[in-house]
Coordinates of N, CA and C in Angstrom, one line a residue:
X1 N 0.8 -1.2 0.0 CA 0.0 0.0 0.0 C 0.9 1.3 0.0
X2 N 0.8 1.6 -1.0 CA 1.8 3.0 -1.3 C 1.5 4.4 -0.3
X3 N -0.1 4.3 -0.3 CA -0.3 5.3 0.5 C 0.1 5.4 1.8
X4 N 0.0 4.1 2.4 CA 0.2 4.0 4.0 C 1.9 4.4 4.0
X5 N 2.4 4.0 3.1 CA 4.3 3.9 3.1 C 4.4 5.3 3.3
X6 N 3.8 5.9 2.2 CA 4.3 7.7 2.3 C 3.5 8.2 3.4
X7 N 2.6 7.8 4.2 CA 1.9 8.3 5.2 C 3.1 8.2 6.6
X8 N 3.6 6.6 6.7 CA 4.6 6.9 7.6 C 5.6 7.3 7.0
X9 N 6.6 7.6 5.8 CA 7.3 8.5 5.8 C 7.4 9.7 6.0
X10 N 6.1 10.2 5.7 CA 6.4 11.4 6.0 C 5.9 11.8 7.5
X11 N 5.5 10.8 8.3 CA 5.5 11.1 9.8 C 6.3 11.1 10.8
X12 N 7.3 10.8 9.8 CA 9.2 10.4 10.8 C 9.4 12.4 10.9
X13 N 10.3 12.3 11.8 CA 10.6 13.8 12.4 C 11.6 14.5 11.0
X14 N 11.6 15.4 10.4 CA 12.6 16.0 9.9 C 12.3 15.6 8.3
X15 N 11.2 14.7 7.8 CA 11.1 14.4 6.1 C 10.0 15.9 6.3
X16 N 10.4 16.4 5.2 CA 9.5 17.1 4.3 C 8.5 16.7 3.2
X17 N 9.4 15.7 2.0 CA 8.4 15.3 1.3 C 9.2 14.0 0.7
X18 N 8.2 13.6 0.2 CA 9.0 12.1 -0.3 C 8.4 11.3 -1.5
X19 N 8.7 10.7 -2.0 CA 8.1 10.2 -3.4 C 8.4 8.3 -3.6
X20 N 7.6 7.4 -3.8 CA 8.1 6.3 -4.1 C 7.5 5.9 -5.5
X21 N 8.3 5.3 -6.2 CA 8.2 4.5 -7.3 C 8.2 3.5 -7.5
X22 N 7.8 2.5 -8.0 CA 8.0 1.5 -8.2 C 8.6 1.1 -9.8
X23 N 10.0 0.2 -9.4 CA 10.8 -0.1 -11.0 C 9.9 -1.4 -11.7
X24 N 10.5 -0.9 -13.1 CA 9.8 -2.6 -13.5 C 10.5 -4.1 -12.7
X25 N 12.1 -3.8 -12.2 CA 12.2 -4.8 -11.1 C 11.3 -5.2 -10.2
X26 N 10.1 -5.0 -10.0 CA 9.5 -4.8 -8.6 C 10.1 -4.0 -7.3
X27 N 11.2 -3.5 -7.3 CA 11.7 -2.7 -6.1 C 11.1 -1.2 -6.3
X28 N 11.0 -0.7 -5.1 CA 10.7 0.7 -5.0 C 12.0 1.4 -4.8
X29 N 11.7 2.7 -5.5 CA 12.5 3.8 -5.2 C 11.9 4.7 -4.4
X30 N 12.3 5.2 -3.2 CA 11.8 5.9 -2.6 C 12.8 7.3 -2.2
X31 N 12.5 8.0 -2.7 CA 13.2 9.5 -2.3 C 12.7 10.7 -1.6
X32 N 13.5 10.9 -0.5 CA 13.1 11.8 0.7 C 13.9 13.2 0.5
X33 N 12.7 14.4 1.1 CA 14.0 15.4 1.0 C 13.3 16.0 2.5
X34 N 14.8 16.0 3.3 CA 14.4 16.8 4.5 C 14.1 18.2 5.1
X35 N 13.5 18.3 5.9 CA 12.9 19.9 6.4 C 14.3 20.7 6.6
X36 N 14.2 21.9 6.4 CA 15.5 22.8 6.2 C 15.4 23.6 7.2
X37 N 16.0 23.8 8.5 CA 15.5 24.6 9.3 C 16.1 26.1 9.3
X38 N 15.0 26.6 9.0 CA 15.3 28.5 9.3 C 15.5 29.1 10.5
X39 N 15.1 28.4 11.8 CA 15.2 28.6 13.0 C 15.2 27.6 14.2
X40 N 15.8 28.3 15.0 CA 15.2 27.5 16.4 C 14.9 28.3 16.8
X41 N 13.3 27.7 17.5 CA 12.3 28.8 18.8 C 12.6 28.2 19.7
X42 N 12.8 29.1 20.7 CA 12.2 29.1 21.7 C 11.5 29.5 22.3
X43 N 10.4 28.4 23.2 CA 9.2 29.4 23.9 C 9.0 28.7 25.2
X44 N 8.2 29.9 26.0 CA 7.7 28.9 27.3 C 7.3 27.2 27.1
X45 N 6.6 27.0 25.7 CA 6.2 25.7 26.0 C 6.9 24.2 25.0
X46 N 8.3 24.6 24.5 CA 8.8 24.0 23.9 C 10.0 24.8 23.3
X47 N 10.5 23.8 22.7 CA 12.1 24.3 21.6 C 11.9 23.4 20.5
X48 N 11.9 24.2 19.6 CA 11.6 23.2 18.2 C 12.2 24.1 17.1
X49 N 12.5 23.6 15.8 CA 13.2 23.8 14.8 C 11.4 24.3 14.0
X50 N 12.4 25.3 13.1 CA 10.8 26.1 12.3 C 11.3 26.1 10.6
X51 N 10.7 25.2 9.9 CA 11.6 25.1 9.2 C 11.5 26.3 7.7
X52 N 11.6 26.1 7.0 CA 11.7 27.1 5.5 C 9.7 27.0 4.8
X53 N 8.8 26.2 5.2 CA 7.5 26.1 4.7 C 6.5 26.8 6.1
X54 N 7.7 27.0 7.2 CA 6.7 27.0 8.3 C 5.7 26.2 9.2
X55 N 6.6 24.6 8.7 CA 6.5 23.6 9.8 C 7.4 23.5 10.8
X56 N 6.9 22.9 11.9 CA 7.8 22.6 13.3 C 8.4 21.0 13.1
X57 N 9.7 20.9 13.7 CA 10.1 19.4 13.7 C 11.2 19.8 15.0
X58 N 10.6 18.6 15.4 CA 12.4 18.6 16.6 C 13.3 18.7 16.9
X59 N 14.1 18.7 17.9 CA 15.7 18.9 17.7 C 16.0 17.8 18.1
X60 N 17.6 17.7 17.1 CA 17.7 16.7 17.2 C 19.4 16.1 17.9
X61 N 19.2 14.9 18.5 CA 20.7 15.4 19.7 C 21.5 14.9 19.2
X62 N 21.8 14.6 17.5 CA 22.9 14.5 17.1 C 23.4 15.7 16.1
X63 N 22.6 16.5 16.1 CA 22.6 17.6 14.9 C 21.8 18.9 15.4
X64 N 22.9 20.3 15.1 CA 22.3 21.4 15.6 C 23.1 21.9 14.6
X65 N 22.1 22.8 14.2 CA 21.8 23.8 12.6 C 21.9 25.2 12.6
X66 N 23.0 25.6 12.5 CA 23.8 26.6 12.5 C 22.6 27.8 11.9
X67 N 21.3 28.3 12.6 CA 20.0 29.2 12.6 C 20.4 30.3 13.4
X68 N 19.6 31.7 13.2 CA 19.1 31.8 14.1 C 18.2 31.7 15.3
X69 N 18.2 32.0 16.5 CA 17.1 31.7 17.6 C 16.2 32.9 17.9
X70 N 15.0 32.3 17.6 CA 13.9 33.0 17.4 C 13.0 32.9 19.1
X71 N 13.1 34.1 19.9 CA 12.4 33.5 21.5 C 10.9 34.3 20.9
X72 N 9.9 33.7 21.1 CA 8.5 33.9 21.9 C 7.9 33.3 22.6
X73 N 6.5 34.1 23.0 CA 6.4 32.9 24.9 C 5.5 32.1 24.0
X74 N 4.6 32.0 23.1 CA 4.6 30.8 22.5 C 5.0 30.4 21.3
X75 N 5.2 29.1 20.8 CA 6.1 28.7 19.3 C 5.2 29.3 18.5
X76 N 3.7 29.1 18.6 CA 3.1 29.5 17.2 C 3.5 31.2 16.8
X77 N 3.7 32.2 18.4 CA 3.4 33.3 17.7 C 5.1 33.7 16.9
X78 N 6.0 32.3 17.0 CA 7.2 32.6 16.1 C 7.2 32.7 14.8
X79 N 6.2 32.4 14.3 CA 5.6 32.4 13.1 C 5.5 34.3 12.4
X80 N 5.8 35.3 13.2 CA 5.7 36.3 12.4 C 6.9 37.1 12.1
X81 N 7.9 35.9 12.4 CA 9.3 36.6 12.4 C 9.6 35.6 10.5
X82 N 9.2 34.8 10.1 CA 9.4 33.9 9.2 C 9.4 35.1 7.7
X83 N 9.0 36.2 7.3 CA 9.6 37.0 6.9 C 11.0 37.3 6.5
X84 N 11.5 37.5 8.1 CA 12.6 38.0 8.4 C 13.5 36.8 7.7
X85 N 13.0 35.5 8.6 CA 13.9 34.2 8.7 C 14.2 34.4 6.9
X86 N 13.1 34.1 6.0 CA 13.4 33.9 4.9 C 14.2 35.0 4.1
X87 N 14.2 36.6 4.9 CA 15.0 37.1 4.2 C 16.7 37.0 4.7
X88 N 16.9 36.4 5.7 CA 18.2 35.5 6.2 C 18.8 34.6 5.4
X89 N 17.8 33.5 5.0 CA 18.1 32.4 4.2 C 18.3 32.8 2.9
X90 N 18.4 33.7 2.1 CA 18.6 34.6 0.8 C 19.9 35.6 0.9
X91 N 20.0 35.8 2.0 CA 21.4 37.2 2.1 C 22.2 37.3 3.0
X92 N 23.5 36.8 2.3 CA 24.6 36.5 3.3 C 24.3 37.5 4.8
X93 N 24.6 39.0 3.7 CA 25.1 39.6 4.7 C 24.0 39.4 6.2
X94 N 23.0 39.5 5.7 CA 21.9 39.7 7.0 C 21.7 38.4 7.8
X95 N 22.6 37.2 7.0 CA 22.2 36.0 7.7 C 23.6 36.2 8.7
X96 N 24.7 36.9 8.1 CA 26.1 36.9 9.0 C 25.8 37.9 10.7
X97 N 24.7 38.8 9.9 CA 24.6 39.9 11.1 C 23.3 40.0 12.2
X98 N 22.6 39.3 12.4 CA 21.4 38.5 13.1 C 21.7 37.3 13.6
X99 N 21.5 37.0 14.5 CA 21.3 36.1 15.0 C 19.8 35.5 16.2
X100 N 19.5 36.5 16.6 CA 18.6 36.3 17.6 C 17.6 37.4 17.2
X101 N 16.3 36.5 17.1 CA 15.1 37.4 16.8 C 13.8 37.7 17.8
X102 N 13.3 38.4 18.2 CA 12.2 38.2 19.4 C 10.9 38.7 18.7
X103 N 9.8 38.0 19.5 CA 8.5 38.1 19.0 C 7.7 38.3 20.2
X104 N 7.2 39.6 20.3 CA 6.4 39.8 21.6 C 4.9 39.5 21.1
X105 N 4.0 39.1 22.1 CA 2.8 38.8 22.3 C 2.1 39.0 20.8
X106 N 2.5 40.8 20.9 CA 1.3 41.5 19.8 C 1.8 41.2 18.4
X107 N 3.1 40.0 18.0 CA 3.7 40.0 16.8 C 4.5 41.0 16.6
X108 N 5.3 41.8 16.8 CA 6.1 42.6 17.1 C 7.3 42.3 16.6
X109 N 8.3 42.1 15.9 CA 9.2 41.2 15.5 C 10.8 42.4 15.9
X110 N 11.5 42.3 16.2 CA 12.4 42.9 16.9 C 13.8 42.0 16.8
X111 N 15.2 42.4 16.9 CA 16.2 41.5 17.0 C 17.4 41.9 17.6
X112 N 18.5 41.4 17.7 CA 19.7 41.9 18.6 C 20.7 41.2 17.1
X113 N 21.5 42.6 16.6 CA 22.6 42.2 16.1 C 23.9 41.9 16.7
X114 N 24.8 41.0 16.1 CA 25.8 40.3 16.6 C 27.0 41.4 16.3
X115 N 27.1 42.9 15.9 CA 27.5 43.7 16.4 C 27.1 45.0 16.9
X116 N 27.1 45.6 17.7 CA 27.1 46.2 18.8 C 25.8 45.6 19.5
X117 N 25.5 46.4 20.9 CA 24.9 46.0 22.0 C 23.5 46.6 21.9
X118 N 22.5 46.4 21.1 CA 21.5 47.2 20.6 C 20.5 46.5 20.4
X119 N 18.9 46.6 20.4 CA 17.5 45.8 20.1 C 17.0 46.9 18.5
X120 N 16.6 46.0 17.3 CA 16.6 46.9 16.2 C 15.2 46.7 16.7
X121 N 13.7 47.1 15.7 CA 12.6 46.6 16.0 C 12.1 47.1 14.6
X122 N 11.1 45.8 13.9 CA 11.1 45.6 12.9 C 9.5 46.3 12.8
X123 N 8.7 46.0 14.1 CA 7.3 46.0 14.4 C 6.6 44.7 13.8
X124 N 5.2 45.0 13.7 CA 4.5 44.1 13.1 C 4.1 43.9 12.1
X125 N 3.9 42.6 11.2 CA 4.0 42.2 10.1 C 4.8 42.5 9.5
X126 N 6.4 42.2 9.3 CA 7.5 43.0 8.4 C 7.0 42.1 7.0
X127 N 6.1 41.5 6.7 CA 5.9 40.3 5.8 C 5.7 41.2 4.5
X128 N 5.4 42.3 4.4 CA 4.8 42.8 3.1 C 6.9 43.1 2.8
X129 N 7.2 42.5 1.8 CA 8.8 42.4 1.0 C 9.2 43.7 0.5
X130 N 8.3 44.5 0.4 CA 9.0 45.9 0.1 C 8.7 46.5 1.4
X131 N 8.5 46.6 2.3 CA 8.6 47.2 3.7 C 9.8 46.5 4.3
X132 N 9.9 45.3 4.6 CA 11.2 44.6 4.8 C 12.5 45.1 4.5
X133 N 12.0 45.4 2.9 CA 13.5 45.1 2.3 C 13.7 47.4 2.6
X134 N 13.0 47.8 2.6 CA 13.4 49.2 3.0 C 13.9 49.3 3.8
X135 N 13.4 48.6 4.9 CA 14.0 48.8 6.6 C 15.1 48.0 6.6
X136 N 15.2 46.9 6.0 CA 17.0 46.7 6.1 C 18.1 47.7 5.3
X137 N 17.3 48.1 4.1 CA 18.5 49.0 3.4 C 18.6 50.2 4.4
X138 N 17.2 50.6 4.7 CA 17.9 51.7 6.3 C 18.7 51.4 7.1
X139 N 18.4 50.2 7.5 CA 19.7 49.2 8.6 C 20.9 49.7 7.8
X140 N 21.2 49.1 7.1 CA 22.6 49.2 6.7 C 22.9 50.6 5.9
X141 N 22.0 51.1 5.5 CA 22.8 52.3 5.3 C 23.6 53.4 6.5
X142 N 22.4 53.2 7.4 CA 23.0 53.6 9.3 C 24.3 52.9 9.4
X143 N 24.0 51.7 9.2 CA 25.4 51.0 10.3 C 26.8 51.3 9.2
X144 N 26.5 51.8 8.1 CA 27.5 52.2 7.3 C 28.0 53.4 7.4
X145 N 27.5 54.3 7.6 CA 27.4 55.6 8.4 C 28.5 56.0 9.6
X146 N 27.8 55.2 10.4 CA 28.1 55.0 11.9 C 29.2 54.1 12.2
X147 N 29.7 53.2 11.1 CA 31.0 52.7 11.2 C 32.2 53.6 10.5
X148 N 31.6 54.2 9.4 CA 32.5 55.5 9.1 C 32.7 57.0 10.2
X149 N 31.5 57.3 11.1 CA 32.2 58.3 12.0 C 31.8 57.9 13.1
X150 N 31.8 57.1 13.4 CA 31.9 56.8 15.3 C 31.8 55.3 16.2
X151 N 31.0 55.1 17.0 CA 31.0 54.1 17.5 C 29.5 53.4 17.5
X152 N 29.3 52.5 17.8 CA 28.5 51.5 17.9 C 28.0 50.8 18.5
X153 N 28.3 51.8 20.1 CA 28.1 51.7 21.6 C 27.1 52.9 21.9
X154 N 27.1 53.6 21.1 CA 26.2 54.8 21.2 C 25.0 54.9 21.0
X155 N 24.2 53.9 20.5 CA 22.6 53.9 20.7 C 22.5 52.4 21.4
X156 N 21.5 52.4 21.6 CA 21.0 50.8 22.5 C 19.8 50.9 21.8
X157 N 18.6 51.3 21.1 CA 17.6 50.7 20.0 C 17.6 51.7 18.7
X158 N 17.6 51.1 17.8 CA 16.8 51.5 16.5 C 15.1 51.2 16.5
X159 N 14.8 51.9 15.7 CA 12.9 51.4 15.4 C 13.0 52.0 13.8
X160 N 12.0 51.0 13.3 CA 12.2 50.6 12.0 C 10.8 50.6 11.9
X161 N 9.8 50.9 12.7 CA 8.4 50.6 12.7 C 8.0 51.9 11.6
X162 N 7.9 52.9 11.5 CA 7.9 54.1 10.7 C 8.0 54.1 9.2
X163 N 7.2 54.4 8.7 CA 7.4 53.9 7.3 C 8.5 55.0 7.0
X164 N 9.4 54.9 6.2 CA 10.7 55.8 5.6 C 11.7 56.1 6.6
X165 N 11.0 56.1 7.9 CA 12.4 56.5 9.0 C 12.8 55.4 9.8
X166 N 14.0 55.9 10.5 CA 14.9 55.2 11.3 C 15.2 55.6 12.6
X167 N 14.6 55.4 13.9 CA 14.6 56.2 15.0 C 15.7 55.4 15.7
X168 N 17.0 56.6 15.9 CA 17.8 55.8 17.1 C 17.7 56.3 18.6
X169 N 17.3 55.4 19.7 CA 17.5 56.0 20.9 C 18.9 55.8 21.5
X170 N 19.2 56.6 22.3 CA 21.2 56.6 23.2 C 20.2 55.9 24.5

């Protein structure tokens, strides 16, 4: 029963999708391709891997996936940073400069870059791709800036919530 076969394949932890054939030998060919994880959450009520379609799969204790970590107090509301995640998985640079993303209650999507000591904040729904992609070219046009005349200790948040502007607080 082909159906039942692909039903438990694809109920093992970490398959994505899978395909079986059958040769004219009578043997089956069966080909798996596994979940690609964009993240690990964490939340009050678990830790799980979130992967590139926006399924959850486990972690696993032989293998840990060089992501970044996505905290909200529950996994589902990690789901509004997956925007972001996918514009990580597309560009070096932003996948080199993020690592930790946060998701408050109201979907709020916010992050700490891996240089200087600072909370950026993306707000809610960064999902529309031309609002995204403006507020990171603001990102980096700032931190281009700011690496040409000064330091990088000198604000503790950006806000990115504003359509066109860039608010830094000291």
């Amino acid at each position: 029963p082909y159906a039942a076969l692909h039903a438990a394949l694809l109920y093992q932890p970490g398959v994505a999708d899978c395909t079986i054939e059958p040769t004219l030998g009578g043997a089956l060919r069966i080909s798996v391709r596994q979940q690609r994880p964009l993240a690990r959450v964490w939340s009050a009520d678990s830790v799980l891997y979130l992967d590139d379609e926006g399924r959850w799969f486990p972690l696993s204790p032989r293998y840990t996936a060089d992501v970044p970590v996505v905290h909200a107090k529950r996994a589902v509301q990690a789901r509004a940073a997956l925007p972001l995640l996918h514009h990580l998985d597309t560009d070096p640079f932003w996948d080199r400069f993020i690592d930790q993303i946060d998701v408050d209650q109201d979907g709020h999507v916010s992050f700490r870059p891996r240089i200087g000591d600072l909370i950026v904040h993306l707000g809610a729904n960064p999902g529309a791709q031309n609002r995204l992609d403006d507020q990171l070219r603001q990102l980096r046009t700032f931190y281009t800036a700011l690496l040409d005349n000064g330091d990088l200790r000198q604000y503790r948040e950006l806000d990115l919530r504003y359509e066109g502007q860039l608010v830094a607080r000291k």
